[in-house]
Amino acid sequence: MRYGLVGSSGRMGHEIKEVFSAHELVLEVDESGIFRRGEPNVFVDFSNRSVLATTLQLCSQYGAGLVIGTTALAEEDMKAIKELSNHVPVVQSYNFSTGINILKILLRESASLFEGMDVEIIETHHNKKKDVPSGTAIILKEALGREVPVHSLRIGGVPGDHTIFFANEGEVLQISHHAISRRVFAIGALRAAEFCVSAKNGFYSFEEVLRWTQKR
């Protein structure tokens, strides 16, 4: 696999380069410019929405798939990404952790069991994360299918913690996910990139990548 990496000098960029070490990094984008050593067949972007236009242009130029984990995307950003997916395979998610995506499935399939209970979410991330609430908290709330209060903490270097609390008059149930390091997201990005290089054009979720992995 020949891949391009947007945000190659950032913290996630370094994690991705280590996890993708068996593959060939042929194009890098960072604050100082674009560095080309070959033609990628997939791009990985976990950077910032301010460079999204560059990412989309490069994917179109090379006919390369896209794995995008950028958060705080606006409606017009998603529209542009879905337009690209008419021409190349795109995997988009606000969280590429296997555990979070399994949790999303469990919440969606059991949501009716929690009817009548109070539900609230607490999400914690490092103090440099700008979007509040996190994209992950949003997808967990959507999985529950109802409006849920979300409380956000931005402290220290926490990669990402999410806890959903369910309570009635007599009991409290909490379900938590704790990301030990950013590497978990890079591992998910590798699965998604391997999926992209063989997938048909289209817009895919990371949940679809996980189901594809099970069938291999």
JSON list of C-alpha atoms in Angstrom, two decimals, residues 79-163:
[
{"chain": "A", "resi": 79, "resn": "LYS", "atom": "CA", "xyz": [-21.11, 17.47, 1.70]},
{"chain": "A", "resi": 80, "resn": "ALA", "atom": "CA", "xyz": [-17.71, 17.87, 0.00]},
{"chain": "A", "resi": 81, "resn": "ILE", "atom": "CA", "xyz": [-16.45, 14.56, 1.43]},
{"chain": "A", "resi": 82, "resn": "LYS", "atom": "CA", "xyz": [-19.54, 12.72, 0.22]},
{"chain": "A", "resi": 83, "resn": "GLU", "atom": "CA", "xyz": [-19.11, 14.29, -3.22]},
{"chain": "A", "resi": 84, "resn": "LEU", "atom": "CA", "xyz": [-15.57, 12.87, -3.31]},
{"chain": "A", "resi": 85, "resn": "SER", "atom": "CA", "xyz": [-16.97, 9.44, -2.39]},
{"chain": "A", "resi": 86, "resn": "ASN", "atom": "CA", "xyz": [-18.76, 9.34, -5.74]},
{"chain": "A", "resi": 87, "resn": "HIS", "atom": "CA", "xyz": [-15.32, 8.94, -7.32]},
{"chain": "A", "resi": 88, "resn": "VAL", "atom": "CA", "xyz": [-13.17, 7.13, -4.69]},
{"chain": "A", "resi": 89, "resn": "PRO", "atom": "CA", "xyz": [-13.79, 5.05, -1.54]},
{"chain": "A", "resi": 90, "resn": "VAL", "atom": "CA", "xyz": [-13.99, 7.18, 1.62]},
{"chain": "A", "resi": 91, "resn": "VAL", "atom": "CA", "xyz": [-14.04, 5.97, 5.24]},
{"chain": "A", "resi": 92, "resn": "GLN", "atom": "CA", "xyz": [-15.14, 8.72, 7.63]},
{"chain": "A", "resi": 93, "resn": "SER", "atom": "CA", "xyz": [-15.48, 8.48, 11.39]},
{"chain": "A", "resi": 94, "resn": "TYR", "atom": "CA", "xyz": [-14.99, 10.69, 14.42]},
{"chain": "A", "resi": 95, "resn": "ASN", "atom": "CA", "xyz": [-13.43, 7.74, 16.22]},
{"chain": "A", "resi": 96, "resn": "PHE", "atom": "CA", "xyz": [-11.42, 4.86, 14.74]},
{"chain": "A", "resi": 97, "resn": "SER", "atom": "CA", "xyz": [-11.26, 2.87, 17.99]},
{"chain": "A", "resi": 98, "resn": "THR", "atom": "CA", "xyz": [-12.62, -0.66, 17.71]},
{"chain": "A", "resi": 99, "resn": "GLY", "atom": "CA", "xyz": [-14.01, -0.47, 21.25]},
{"chain": "A", "resi": 100, "resn": "ILE", "atom": "CA", "xyz": [-15.94, 2.76, 20.68]},
{"chain": "A", "resi": 101, "resn": "ASN", "atom": "CA", "xyz": [-17.52, 1.39, 17.52]},
{"chain": "A", "resi": 102, "resn": "ILE", "atom": "CA", "xyz": [-18.55, -1.82, 19.29]},
{"chain": "A", "resi": 103, "resn": "LEU", "atom": "CA", "xyz": [-20.01, 0.36, 22.07]},
{"chain": "A", "resi": 104, "resn": "LYS", "atom": "CA", "xyz": [-21.95, 2.36, 19.48]},
{"chain": "A", "resi": 105, "resn": "ILE", "atom": "CA", "xyz": [-23.46, -0.86, 18.10]},
{"chain": "A", "resi": 106, "resn": "LEU", "atom": "CA", "xyz": [-24.39, -2.11, 21.59]},
{"chain": "A", "resi": 107, "resn": "LEU", "atom": "CA", "xyz": [-26.05, 1.19, 22.51]},
{"chain": "A", "resi": 108, "resn": "ARG", "atom": "CA", "xyz": [-28.01, 1.30, 19.27]},
{"chain": "A", "resi": 109, "resn": "GLU", "atom": "CA", "xyz": [-29.27, -2.26, 19.64]},
{"chain": "A", "resi": 110, "resn": "SER", "atom": "CA", "xyz": [-30.17, -1.93, 23.34]},
{"chain": "A", "resi": 111, "resn": "ALA", "atom": "CA", "xyz": [-31.49, 1.66, 23.38]},
{"chain": "A", "resi": 112, "resn": "SER", "atom": "CA", "xyz": [-35.11, 0.57, 23.96]},
{"chain": "A", "resi": 113, "resn": "LEU", "atom": "CA", "xyz": [-34.09, -1.21, 27.18]},
{"chain": "A", "resi": 114, "resn": "PHE", "atom": "CA", "xyz": [-33.10, 2.11, 28.73]},
{"chain": "A", "resi": 115, "resn": "GLU", "atom": "CA", "xyz": [-36.40, 3.87, 28.12]},
{"chain": "A", "resi": 116, "resn": "GLY", "atom": "CA", "xyz": [-37.59, 5.64, 31.26]},
{"chain": "A", "resi": 117, "resn": "MET", "atom": "CA", "xyz": [-34.05, 5.96, 32.66]},
{"chain": "A", "resi": 118, "resn": "ASP", "atom": "CA", "xyz": [-32.02, 9.16, 32.93]},
{"chain": "A", "resi": 119, "resn": "VAL", "atom": "CA", "xyz": [-29.00, 9.18, 30.61]},
{"chain": "A", "resi": 120, "resn": "GLU", "atom": "CA", "xyz": [-25.98, 11.48, 30.60]},
{"chain": "A", "resi": 121, "resn": "ILE", "atom": "CA", "xyz": [-22.53, 11.31, 28.98]},
{"chain": "A", "resi": 122, "resn": "ILE", "atom": "CA", "xyz": [-19.19, 12.52, 30.32]},
{"chain": "A", "resi": 123, "resn": "GLU", "atom": "CA", "xyz": [-16.33, 12.80, 27.82]},
{"chain": "A", "resi": 124, "resn": "THR", "atom": "CA", "xyz": [-12.72, 13.72, 28.69]},
{"chain": "A", "resi": 125, "resn": "HIS", "atom": "CA", "xyz": [-9.95, 14.71, 26.29]},
{"chain": "A", "resi": 126, "resn": "HIS", "atom": "CA", "xyz": [-6.55, 16.42, 26.33]},
{"chain": "A", "resi": 127, "resn": "ASN", "atom": "CA", "xyz": [-6.42, 20.16, 26.87]},
{"chain": "A", "resi": 128, "resn": "LYS", "atom": "CA", "xyz": [-5.51, 20.90, 23.24]},
{"chain": "A", "resi": 129, "resn": "LYS", "atom": "CA", "xyz": [-8.71, 19.43, 21.79]},
{"chain": "A", "resi": 130, "resn": "LYS", "atom": "CA", "xyz": [-10.83, 22.31, 20.50]},
{"chain": "A", "resi": 131, "resn": "ASP", "atom": "CA", "xyz": [-14.23, 20.81, 19.64]},
{"chain": "A", "resi": 132, "resn": "VAL", "atom": "CA", "xyz": [-16.79, 20.47, 22.41]},
{"chain": "A", "resi": 133, "resn": "PRO", "atom": "CA", "xyz": [-18.51, 18.05, 22.72]},
{"chain": "A", "resi": 134, "resn": "SER", "atom": "CA", "xyz": [-16.33, 15.46, 21.06]},
{"chain": "A", "resi": 135, "resn": "GLY", "atom": "CA", "xyz": [-17.41, 13.85, 17.82]},
{"chain": "A", "resi": 136, "resn": "THR", "atom": "CA", "xyz": [-17.39, 10.53, 19.66]},
{"chain": "A", "resi": 137, "resn": "ALA", "atom": "CA", "xyz": [-19.87, 11.77, 22.27]},
{"chain": "A", "resi": 138, "resn": "ILE", "atom": "CA", "xyz": [-22.11, 12.90, 19.43]},
{"chain": "A", "resi": 139, "resn": "ILE", "atom": "CA", "xyz": [-22.10, 9.50, 17.71]},
{"chain": "A", "resi": 140, "resn": "LEU", "atom": "CA", "xyz": [-22.80, 7.75, 21.04]},
{"chain": "A", "resi": 141, "resn": "LYS", "atom": "CA", "xyz": [-25.72, 10.09, 21.66]},
{"chain": "A", "resi": 142, "resn": "GLU", "atom": "CA", "xyz": [-27.01, 9.41, 18.14]},
{"chain": "A", "resi": 143, "resn": "ALA", "atom": "CA", "xyz": [-26.77, 5.67, 18.81]},
{"chain": "A", "resi": 144, "resn": "LEU", "atom": "CA", "xyz": [-29.08, 6.11, 21.80]},
{"chain": "A", "resi": 145, "resn": "GLY", "atom": "CA", "xyz": [-31.62, 7.85, 19.56]},
{"chain": "A", "resi": 146, "resn": "ARG", "atom": "CA", "xyz": [-32.58, 10.61, 21.97]},
{"chain": "A", "resi": 147, "resn": "GLU", "atom": "CA", "xyz": [-31.36, 13.94, 23.33]},
{"chain": "A", "resi": 148, "resn": "VAL", "atom": "CA", "xyz": [-28.76, 13.33, 26.04]},
{"chain": "A", "resi": 149, "resn": "PRO", "atom": "CA", "xyz": [-26.81, 15.90, 28.12]},
{"chain": "A", "resi": 150, "resn": "VAL", "atom": "CA", "xyz": [-23.06, 15.76, 27.43]},
{"chain": "A", "resi": 151, "resn": "HIS", "atom": "CA", "xyz": [-20.44, 17.06, 29.89]},
{"chain": "A", "resi": 152, "resn": "SER", "atom": "CA", "xyz": [-16.98, 17.79, 28.47]},
{"chain": "A", "resi": 153, "resn": "LEU", "atom": "CA", "xyz": [-13.63, 17.94, 30.25]},
{"chain": "A", "resi": 154, "resn": "ARG", "atom": "CA", "xyz": [-10.41, 19.18, 28.61]},
{"chain": "A", "resi": 155, "resn": "ILE", "atom": "CA", "xyz": [-7.54, 18.26, 30.90]},
{"chain": "A", "resi": 156, "resn": "GLY", "atom": "CA", "xyz": [-3.96, 17.08, 30.66]},
{"chain": "A", "resi": 157, "resn": "GLY", "atom": "CA", "xyz": [-3.03, 14.62, 27.93]},
{"chain": "A", "resi": 158, "resn": "VAL", "atom": "CA", "xyz": [-6.03, 12.28, 28.01]},
{"chain": "A", "resi": 159, "resn": "PRO", "atom": "CA", "xyz": [-6.42, 10.61, 24.56]},
{"chain": "A", "resi": 160, "resn": "GLY", "atom": "CA", "xyz": [-10.15, 10.06, 25.07]},
{"chain": "A", "resi": 161, "resn": "ASP", "atom": "CA", "xyz": [-12.47, 8.75, 27.79]},
{"chain": "A", "resi": 162, "resn": "HIS", "atom": "CA", "xyz": [-16.25, 8.36, 27.42]},
{"chain": "A", "resi": 163, "resn": "THR", "atom": "CA", "xyz": [-18.74, 7.20, 30.05]}
]
